[in-house]
Amino acid sequence: MNAFSLALANVRALRRRLFGLVALVSVAAAVCLGALGIADRAQGATDADVKESSANRSITVDKPDGRPDTPQLTDRTAARLAKLPQVESVQHRAQVSFGVLTEVGDTVLLYATTHRPALTPPVTKSVRKNLFPLRPGELVAPAASQGVDLSKLVGQKIDVETTRYVRQGEGTGVTGQARLVGVYDPTWQLDNPGAAYAADATVIEWAAQRSGEPVDGYVSTIGYDQLTVVAKTAADVPAVMESVQRLGYPAVTLQQQLEALPAVLEMIKLVGQVLLGVLGVLAFVGAVTVTGALSRQRAQEIGILKAVGFRTRSVLTMLVTEMALVGAVAALIGAVLGAALGSGAAALLRGSADLAPYVKGWVLLPSATTLLLLLGLTVLVVAIGSLAPARRAASMSPTDAMKDW
């Protein structure tokens, strides 16, 4: 029987005594893999989906208030910006306030907002799968606003009140109806906390009505309150923003907000790295302790092996191989537990609208290369940890080994 076969037989026979080491290493590996799996998936989402998403390539252009020499954000301005180099599209935003009349007589103030594909809100409940583009008379509002739960009204006709211009500084209320076709996570507030998305025609009609301007001429005179310029790639954003600002428009980008992982995921990444070091220490110390204890308990067995012709090198190989097998079993169990732990944590993180795009998928583990490297290092550290006590046990003479020490 060779050293490997003997080591395998010994691990089977000593499995109860080795349970503590297996549990210790596998749990540590599971926590480490779970944290690294989430961090790795989040980093991948950032590098691929998020960094090149239309949101991350977006430049927000606000009205040039206080700059009489700069044209307003009219349809002509949008066409002019669309012709800039490296611009993929220009998307507009118009907003106008309106009130939602509740059954108890309260009024919830919201802002009818045109939808921009680059900044689609995270819809949590809707009447159909693909809400956008919206149809005239449809609304998508925050799930809750000003203490009122609007999610219960999805699919229903709701009473709304808009304002019609009468004269300078004076308006009159106009009551109408709209259908609430969806609600989104109210923590998403890129268009302000009370944004309620509606079809362009609806928003422009209400805005023109409020300003006293004809609907047909509103976007060419009053214009939009904001434009979103979408660059072709994330790398083009700085150049495009500089071109927009050179035209006299105040412009900012979302890229800086999306370049790095959110703080929670950064923390998870750091925890995974710290746990990697802790795993190494635990595996090493555990292997030293368990190998030393088992060597003392198996002194007579080692003495017999030496007496029947096993060389020191063979005994040493057997003892280290035993610990390597234990490390391999613990690493595999840790990988399974790590996948379960990472998936559970990811399910919790998906409850946050800000974090959900970073933790897609159900089985979250690091990349295959990282996973194999981590499993291999676990086995290697356990084997190295067992080396010193195993060498000490294997170097004993048969006479000393047979003694009750």
Short mmCIF file of C-alpha atoms in Angstrom, two decimals:
data_model
loop_
_atom_site.label_atom_id
_atom_site.label_comp_id
_atom_site.label_asym_id
_atom_site.label_seq_id
_atom_site.Cartn_x
_atom_site.Cartn_y
_atom_site.Cartn_z
CA MET A 1 0.00 0.00 0.00
CA ASN A 2 1.45 3.36 -0.99
CA ALA A 3 1.48 6.49 1.18
CA PHE A 4 -1.53 8.07 -0.55
CA SER A 5 -3.76 4.98 -0.18
CA LEU A 6 -2.74 4.66 3.46
CA ALA A 7 -3.44 8.37 4.05
CA LEU A 8 -6.88 8.05 2.48
CA ALA A 9 -7.71 5.03 4.63
CA ASN A 10 -6.50 6.88 7.74
CA VAL A 11 -8.66 9.94 6.96
CA ARG A 12 -11.71 7.69 6.71
CA ALA A 13 -10.85 6.00 9.97
CA LEU A 14 -10.10 9.27 11.79
CA ARG A 15 -12.96 11.32 10.31
CA ARG A 16 -14.55 12.00 13.70
CA ARG A 17 -11.32 13.38 15.12
CA LEU A 18 -10.83 15.51 12.02
CA PHE A 19 -14.34 16.97 12.09
CA GLY A 20 -13.29 20.04 14.09
CA LEU A 21 -10.59 21.03 11.60
CA VAL A 22 -12.90 20.44 8.62
CA ALA A 23 -15.64 22.55 10.22
CA LEU A 24 -13.25 25.35 11.13
CA VAL A 25 -11.67 25.62 7.68
CA SER A 26 -14.91 25.12 5.71
CA VAL A 27 -16.83 27.80 7.62
CA ALA A 28 -13.96 30.27 7.26
CA ALA A 29 -13.69 29.45 3.55
CA ALA A 30 -17.46 29.83 3.12
CA VAL A 31 -17.56 33.31 4.64
CA CYS A 32 -14.52 34.33 2.62
CA LEU A 33 -15.91 32.96 -0.66
CA GLY A 34 -19.33 34.50 -0.03
CA ALA A 35 -17.88 37.96 0.48
CA LEU A 36 -15.47 37.64 -2.44
CA GLY A 37 -18.24 36.27 -4.66
CA ILE A 38 -20.46 39.30 -4.06
CA ALA A 39 -17.53 41.69 -4.48
CA ASP A 40 -16.41 39.95 -7.68
CA ARG A 41 -19.90 39.99 -9.20
CA ALA A 42 -20.36 43.64 -8.21
CA GLN A 43 -17.01 44.57 -9.75
CA GLY A 44 -17.94 42.73 -12.92
CA ALA A 45 -21.26 44.57 -13.11
CA THR A 46 -19.48 47.85 -12.60
CA ASP A 47 -16.90 47.14 -15.30
CA ALA A 48 -19.38 45.81 -17.84
CA ASP A 49 -23.02 46.78 -17.36
CA VAL A 50 -22.79 49.87 -15.16
CA LYS A 51 -19.75 51.61 -16.62
CA GLU A 52 -21.07 51.34 -20.14
CA SER A 53 -24.75 51.79 -19.27
CA SER A 54 -26.50 54.79 -20.72
CA ALA A 55 -26.80 56.26 -17.21
CA ASN A 56 -23.06 56.25 -16.77
CA ARG A 57 -22.58 57.82 -20.19
CA SER A 58 -25.08 60.57 -19.41
CA ILE A 59 -24.37 64.27 -19.01
CA THR A 60 -27.08 66.36 -17.41
CA VAL A 61 -27.58 69.82 -18.90
CA ASP A 62 -29.67 72.25 -16.81
CA LYS A 63 -31.42 75.44 -17.82
CA PRO A 64 -28.93 78.31 -18.20
CA ASP A 65 -30.62 80.52 -15.58
CA GLY A 66 -28.81 83.81 -15.16
CA ARG A 67 -27.15 83.51 -18.57
CA PRO A 68 -29.15 85.66 -21.00
CA ASP A 69 -26.60 85.06 -23.74
CA THR A 70 -27.22 81.29 -23.70
CA PRO A 71 -30.36 79.95 -25.47
CA GLN A 72 -32.93 78.02 -23.45
CA LEU A 73 -33.18 74.24 -23.75
CA THR A 74 -35.51 74.21 -26.70
CA ASP A 75 -35.91 71.56 -29.38
CA ARG A 76 -33.34 73.47 -31.46
CA THR A 77 -30.85 73.28 -28.60
CA ALA A 78 -31.41 69.54 -28.35
CA ALA A 79 -30.75 69.18 -32.08
CA ARG A 80 -27.59 71.29 -31.77
CA LEU A 81 -26.22 69.19 -28.90
CA ALA A 82 -27.03 65.99 -30.80
CA LYS A 83 -24.61 67.07 -33.54
CA LEU A 84 -21.63 67.31 -31.16
CA PRO A 85 -18.86 64.73 -31.73
CA GLN A 86 -19.21 61.41 -29.86
CA VAL A 87 -22.85 62.09 -28.86
CA GLU A 88 -25.17 59.10 -29.20
CA SER A 89 -28.46 60.82 -28.29
CA VAL A 90 -30.05 63.76 -26.49
CA GLN A 91 -33.00 63.06 -24.19
CA HIS A 92 -35.21 65.77 -22.74
CA ARG A 93 -36.90 66.30 -19.42
CA ALA A 94 -39.83 68.59 -18.73
CA GLN A 95 -41.56 68.83 -15.36
CA VAL A 96 -44.75 70.43 -14.13
CA SER A 97 -46.41 70.11 -10.75
CA PHE A 98 -49.85 68.57 -10.28
CA GLY A 99 -51.88 67.16 -7.42
CA VAL A 100 -53.24 63.67 -6.82
CA LEU A 101 -56.56 63.75 -4.94
CA THR A 102 -56.85 60.89 -2.43
CA GLU A 103 -60.04 59.26 -1.16
CA VAL A 104 -59.71 60.95 2.23
CA GLY A 105 -59.55 64.37 0.63
CA ASP A 106 -55.80 64.95 0.83
CA THR A 107 -53.72 66.19 -2.09
CA VAL A 108 -50.33 64.66 -2.88
CA LEU A 109 -48.11 67.07 -4.79
CA LEU A 110 -46.16 65.37 -7.59
CA TYR A 111 -44.24 66.50 -10.68
CA ALA A 112 -45.26 65.17 -14.07
CA THR A 113 -41.95 64.25 -15.73
CA THR A 114 -41.05 63.11 -19.21
CA HIS A 115 -39.28 59.75 -19.26
CA ARG A 116 -35.63 59.52 -20.33
CA PRO A 117 -34.50 56.00 -21.36
CA ALA A 118 -31.04 56.73 -19.92
CA LEU A 119 -32.53 57.17 -16.43
CA THR A 120 -35.38 54.71 -16.12
CA PRO A 121 -36.70 54.45 -12.54
CA PRO A 122 -36.71 51.03 -10.77
CA VAL A 123 -40.35 49.98 -11.18
CA THR A 124 -41.59 47.76 -8.33
CA LYS A 125 -45.22 47.20 -9.39
CA SER A 126 -46.94 47.68 -12.75
CA VAL A 127 -49.88 46.64 -14.88
CA ARG A 128 -47.66 45.35 -17.70
CA LYS A 129 -44.11 44.17 -18.22
CA ASN A 130 -42.85 46.97 -20.48
CA LEU A 131 -44.25 50.26 -19.20
CA PHE A 132 -42.18 52.66 -21.27
CA PRO A 133 -42.91 54.47 -23.48
CA LEU A 134 -46.04 55.53 -21.62
CA ARG A 135 -49.33 56.19 -23.34
CA PRO A 136 -51.16 59.52 -22.99
CA GLY A 137 -53.03 59.67 -19.69
CA GLU A 138 -50.77 57.13 -17.94
CA LEU A 139 -48.64 57.81 -14.85
CA VAL A 140 -45.79 56.04 -13.04
CA ALA A 141 -45.40 57.49 -9.54
CA PRO A 142 -43.25 56.78 -6.49
CA ALA A 143 -44.66 53.89 -4.42
CA ALA A 144 -45.07 56.26 -1.48
CA SER A 145 -45.05 60.05 -1.31
CA GLN A 146 -45.75 62.46 1.54
CA GLY A 147 -46.87 59.58 3.76
CA VAL A 148 -49.41 58.23 1.24
CA ASP A 149 -49.08 54.67 -0.14
CA LEU A 150 -49.71 54.98 -3.87
CA SER A 151 -48.90 51.35 -4.70
CA LYS A 152 -52.47 50.35 -3.76
CA LEU A 153 -53.79 52.50 -6.62
CA VAL A 154 -51.86 50.77 -9.43
CA GLY A 155 -54.22 49.98 -12.31
CA GLN A 156 -56.85 52.48 -11.15
CA LYS A 157 -58.03 55.82 -12.47
CA ILE A 158 -57.01 58.60 -10.12
CA ASP A 159 -58.19 62.19 -9.87
CA VAL A 160 -55.52 64.77 -10.67
CA GLU A 161 -55.52 68.54 -10.47
CA THR A 162 -53.42 70.73 -12.76
CA THR A 163 -53.14 74.52 -13.03
CA ARG A 164 -54.28 76.73 -15.90
CA TYR A 165 -52.74 80.15 -16.40
CA VAL A 166 -55.12 83.08 -15.94
CA ARG A 167 -52.85 86.08 -15.65
CA GLN A 168 -49.40 86.90 -14.22
CA GLY A 169 -49.14 85.25 -10.80
CA GLU A 170 -52.64 83.79 -10.95
CA GLY A 171 -53.96 80.43 -12.03
CA THR A 172 -56.99 78.24 -11.62
CA GLY A 173 -57.24 74.53 -10.83
CA VAL A 174 -58.32 72.06 -13.49
CA THR A 175 -59.50 68.61 -12.43
CA GLY A 176 -58.98 65.56 -14.61
CA GLN A 177 -58.15 61.86 -14.47
CA ALA A 178 -55.12 59.71 -15.20
CA ARG A 179 -54.42 56.01 -14.87
CA LEU A 180 -51.67 54.92 -12.50
CA VAL A 181 -49.97 52.09 -14.40
CA GLY A 182 -46.93 51.57 -12.15
CA VAL A 183 -44.94 52.68 -9.12
CA TYR A 184 -41.20 52.77 -8.53
CA ASP A 185 -38.89 52.62 -5.52
CA PRO A 186 -39.19 56.05 -3.85
CA THR A 187 -35.52 55.98 -2.79
CA TRP A 188 -34.63 56.55 -6.48
CA GLN A 189 -34.72 60.34 -6.70
CA LEU A 190 -32.61 61.39 -9.68
CA ASP A 191 -35.53 63.46 -11.02
CA ASN A 192 -36.46 64.72 -7.49
CA PRO A 193 -38.47 62.86 -4.81
CA GLY A 194 -41.92 63.60 -6.26
CA ALA A 195 -41.32 62.78 -9.93
CA ALA A 196 -44.26 61.02 -11.58
CA TYR A 197 -43.49 59.90 -15.13
CA ALA A 198 -46.00 60.60 -17.88
CA ALA A 199 -46.11 60.57 -21.68
CA ASP A 200 -44.35 63.52 -23.33
CA ALA A 201 -47.62 64.81 -24.78
CA THR A 202 -49.26 64.81 -21.34
CA VAL A 203 -46.39 66.63 -19.64
CA ILE A 204 -46.07 69.23 -22.41
CA GLU A 205 -49.85 69.84 -22.39
CA TRP A 206 -49.91 70.43 -18.61
CA ALA A 207 -46.76 72.58 -18.72
CA ALA A 208 -48.11 74.72 -21.57
CA GLN A 209 -51.43 75.05 -19.78
CA ARG A 210 -49.67 76.27 -16.66
CA SER A 211 -47.49 78.79 -18.53
CA GLY A 212 -50.23 80.12 -20.78
CA GLU A 213 -48.30 79.17 -23.93
CA PRO A 214 -49.77 77.28 -26.89
CA VAL A 215 -49.00 73.56 -26.73
CA ASP A 216 -47.60 73.52 -30.27
CA GLY A 217 -45.04 76.23 -29.54
CA TYR A 218 -44.06 75.30 -25.97
CA VAL A 219 -40.86 73.33 -26.69
CA SER A 220 -39.62 75.95 -29.16
CA THR A 221 -40.16 78.91 -26.82
CA ILE A 222 -40.16 77.87 -23.16
CA GLY A 223 -38.31 74.62 -23.82
CA TYR A 224 -37.29 71.85 -21.47
CA ASP A 225 -35.94 72.28 -17.95
CA GLN A 226 -33.20 69.71 -18.50
CA LEU A 227 -31.50 67.73 -21.27
CA THR A 228 -29.54 64.51 -20.98
CA VAL A 229 -26.70 64.10 -23.46
CA VAL A 230 -25.64 60.44 -23.82
CA ALA A 231 -22.07 59.90 -25.01
CA LYS A 232 -21.19 56.94 -27.24
CA THR A 233 -18.84 55.41 -24.65
CA ALA A 234 -17.92 56.10 -21.03
CA ALA A 235 -14.48 57.24 -22.21
CA ASP A 236 -16.12 59.97 -24.33
CA VAL A 237 -17.94 61.56 -21.39
CA PRO A 238 -15.22 64.11 -20.38
CA ALA A 239 -14.79 65.40 -23.95
CA VAL A 240 -18.53 65.64 -24.56
CA MET A 241 -19.10 67.44 -21.26
CA GLU A 242 -16.37 69.93 -22.14
CA SER A 243 -18.04 70.57 -25.52
CA VAL A 244 -21.40 71.17 -23.84
CA GLN A 245 -19.92 73.53 -21.28
CA ARG A 246 -18.09 75.42 -24.02
CA LEU A 247 -21.51 76.30 -25.47
CA GLY A 248 -22.37 78.00 -22.19
CA TYR A 249 -24.58 75.32 -20.64
CA PRO A 250 -24.13 74.10 -17.05
CA ALA A 251 -23.42 70.37 -17.31
CA VAL A 252 -22.60 67.62 -14.82
CA THR A 253 -22.09 63.88 -15.22
CA LEU A 254 -23.27 60.84 -13.29
CA GLN A 255 -20.05 58.99 -14.09
CA GLN A 256 -18.31 59.89 -10.84
CA GLN A 257 -21.21 58.48 -8.86
CA LEU A 258 -21.09 55.17 -10.71
CA GLU A 259 -17.34 54.69 -11.21
CA ALA A 260 -16.87 53.02 -7.81
CA LEU A 261 -18.89 50.39 -6.06
CA PRO A 262 -21.39 51.62 -3.48
CA ALA A 263 -19.99 51.86 0.05
CA VAL A 264 -21.73 48.66 1.19
CA LEU A 265 -20.14 46.62 -1.59
CA GLU A 266 -16.75 48.22 -0.98
CA MET A 267 -17.06 47.12 2.63
CA ILE A 268 -17.95 43.57 1.55
CA LYS A 269 -14.91 43.53 -0.72
CA LEU A 270 -12.67 44.64 2.15
CA VAL A 271 -14.23 42.07 4.49
CA GLY A 272 -13.53 39.34 1.93
CA GLN A 273 -9.88 40.36 1.71
CA VAL A 274 -9.52 40.44 5.50
CA LEU A 275 -11.24 37.06 5.81
CA LEU A 276 -8.84 35.64 3.25
CA GLY A 277 -5.99 36.39 5.65
CA VAL A 278 -7.99 35.05 8.60
CA LEU A 279 -8.72 31.86 6.66
CA GLY A 280 -5.00 31.34 6.07
CA VAL A 281 -4.16 31.81 9.76
CA LEU A 282 -7.00 29.53 10.94
CA ALA A 283 -6.12 26.81 8.45
CA PHE A 284 -2.43 26.93 9.39
CA VAL A 285 -2.97 26.95 13.16
CA GLY A 286 -5.66 24.29 12.91
CA ALA A 287 -3.43 22.01 10.87
CA VAL A 288 -0.52 22.44 13.31
CA THR A 289 -2.72 21.67 16.31
CA VAL A 290 -4.60 18.72 14.82
CA THR A 291 -1.53 17.09 13.24
CA GLY A 292 0.45 17.41 16.46
CA ALA A 293 -2.37 15.93 18.55
CA LEU A 294 -3.01 13.06 16.16
CA SER A 295 0.71 12.28 15.90
CA ARG A 296 0.94 11.89 19.65
CA GLN A 297 -2.18 9.73 19.76
CA ARG A 298 -0.91 7.57 16.88
CA ALA A 299 2.64 7.11 18.17
CA GLN A 300 2.36 3.34 18.30
CA GLU A 301 0.94 3.23 14.75
CA ILE A 302 3.88 5.30 13.51
CA GLY A 303 6.29 3.04 15.42
CA ILE A 304 4.86 -0.04 13.77
CA LEU A 305 5.15 1.52 10.32
CA LYS A 306 8.77 2.41 10.98
CA ALA A 307 9.42 -1.11 12.32
CA VAL A 308 8.02 -2.83 9.21
CA GLY A 309 10.21 -0.79 6.88
CA PHE A 310 8.50 2.52 6.24
CA ARG A 311 11.07 5.23 5.84
CA THR A 312 10.87 8.62 7.49
CA ARG A 313 10.03 10.22 4.16
CA SER A 314 7.15 7.80 3.57
CA VAL A 315 5.65 8.43 7.02
CA LEU A 316 6.04 12.18 6.57
CA THR A 317 4.34 11.98 3.16
CA MET A 318 1.47 9.98 4.64
CA LEU A 319 0.86 12.46 7.49
CA VAL A 320 1.03 15.54 5.26
CA THR A 321 -1.14 13.87 2.61
CA GLU A 322 -3.76 13.17 5.28
CA MET A 323 -3.94 16.85 6.16
CA ALA A 324 -4.00 17.85 2.49
CA LEU A 325 -7.00 15.56 1.95
CA VAL A 326 -8.69 17.09 4.96
CA GLY A 327 -7.98 20.55 3.54
CA ALA A 328 -9.43 19.55 0.16
CA VAL A 329 -12.63 18.24 1.75
CA ALA A 330 -12.95 21.40 3.86
CA ALA A 331 -12.34 23.60 0.81
CA LEU A 332 -15.04 21.84 -1.23
CA ILE A 333 -17.55 22.05 1.61
CA GLY A 334 -16.58 25.70 2.06
CA ALA A 335 -17.25 26.37 -1.65
CA VAL A 336 -20.77 24.95 -1.38
CA LEU A 337 -21.50 26.87 1.82
CA GLY A 338 -19.92 29.99 0.33
CA ALA A 339 -22.23 29.85 -2.69
CA ALA A 340 -25.24 29.53 -0.39
CA LEU A 341 -24.03 32.33 1.88
CA GLY A 342 -23.23 34.65 -1.02
CA SER A 343 -26.59 34.01 -2.65
CA GLY A 344 -28.45 34.70 0.59
CA ALA A 345 -26.56 37.95 1.14
CA ALA A 346 -27.14 38.97 -2.48
CA ALA A 347 -30.89 38.39 -2.08
CA LEU A 348 -30.88 40.83 0.82
CA LEU A 349 -28.83 43.39 -1.11
CA ARG A 350 -31.23 43.16 -4.04
CA GLY A 351 -33.83 44.72 -1.76
CA SER A 352 -32.01 48.02 -2.25
CA ALA A 353 -32.66 49.81 -5.55
CA ASP A 354 -29.14 51.26 -5.48
CA LEU A 355 -27.42 47.91 -4.97
CA ALA A 356 -29.64 45.60 -7.03
CA PRO A 357 -27.82 46.21 -10.38
CA TYR A 358 -24.54 45.04 -8.81
CA VAL A 359 -25.68 41.64 -7.47
CA LYS A 360 -27.52 39.95 -10.32
CA GLY A 361 -27.67 36.16 -10.39
CA TRP A 362 -28.41 33.50 -7.80
CA VAL A 363 -25.15 31.60 -7.35
CA LEU A 364 -22.50 34.16 -6.49
CA LEU A 365 -18.93 32.88 -6.44
CA PRO A 366 -15.67 34.49 -7.53
CA SER A 367 -14.37 33.83 -11.04
CA ALA A 368 -13.24 30.26 -11.78
CA THR A 369 -9.59 31.30 -11.59
CA THR A 370 -10.03 33.00 -8.20
CA LEU A 371 -12.10 30.09 -6.89
CA LEU A 372 -9.58 27.43 -7.90
CA LEU A 373 -6.72 29.53 -6.56
CA LEU A 374 -8.44 29.99 -3.22
CA LEU A 375 -9.29 26.29 -2.91
CA GLY A 376 -5.72 25.35 -3.83
CA LEU A 377 -4.27 27.81 -1.31
CA THR A 378 -6.53 26.38 1.40
CA VAL A 379 -5.19 22.89 0.78
CA LEU A 380 -1.61 24.19 0.59
CA VAL A 381 -1.83 26.16 3.85
CA VAL A 382 -3.29 23.16 5.71
CA ALA A 383 -0.53 20.92 4.32
CA ILE A 384 2.21 23.42 5.25
CA GLY A 385 0.72 23.81 8.72
CA SER A 386 0.97 20.06 9.27
CA LEU A 387 4.56 19.84 8.03
CA ALA A 388 6.44 20.66 11.24
CA PRO A 389 4.55 18.32 13.63
CA ALA A 390 4.46 15.62 10.93
CA ARG A 391 8.24 15.84 10.43
CA ARG A 392 8.78 15.60 14.15
CA ALA A 393 6.58 12.50 14.38
CA ALA A 394 8.03 10.83 11.29
CA SER A 395 11.63 11.29 12.42
CA MET A 396 11.18 9.27 15.63
CA SER A 397 12.86 5.92 15.87
CA PRO A 398 10.64 2.84 16.12
CA THR A 399 11.70 2.36 19.77
CA ASP A 400 10.78 5.93 20.76
CA ALA A 401 7.58 5.84 18.77
CA MET A 402 6.42 2.67 20.55
CA LYS A 403 6.74 4.33 23.94
CA ASP A 404 3.63 5.74 25.57
CA TRP A 405 4.41 9.48 25.20
#
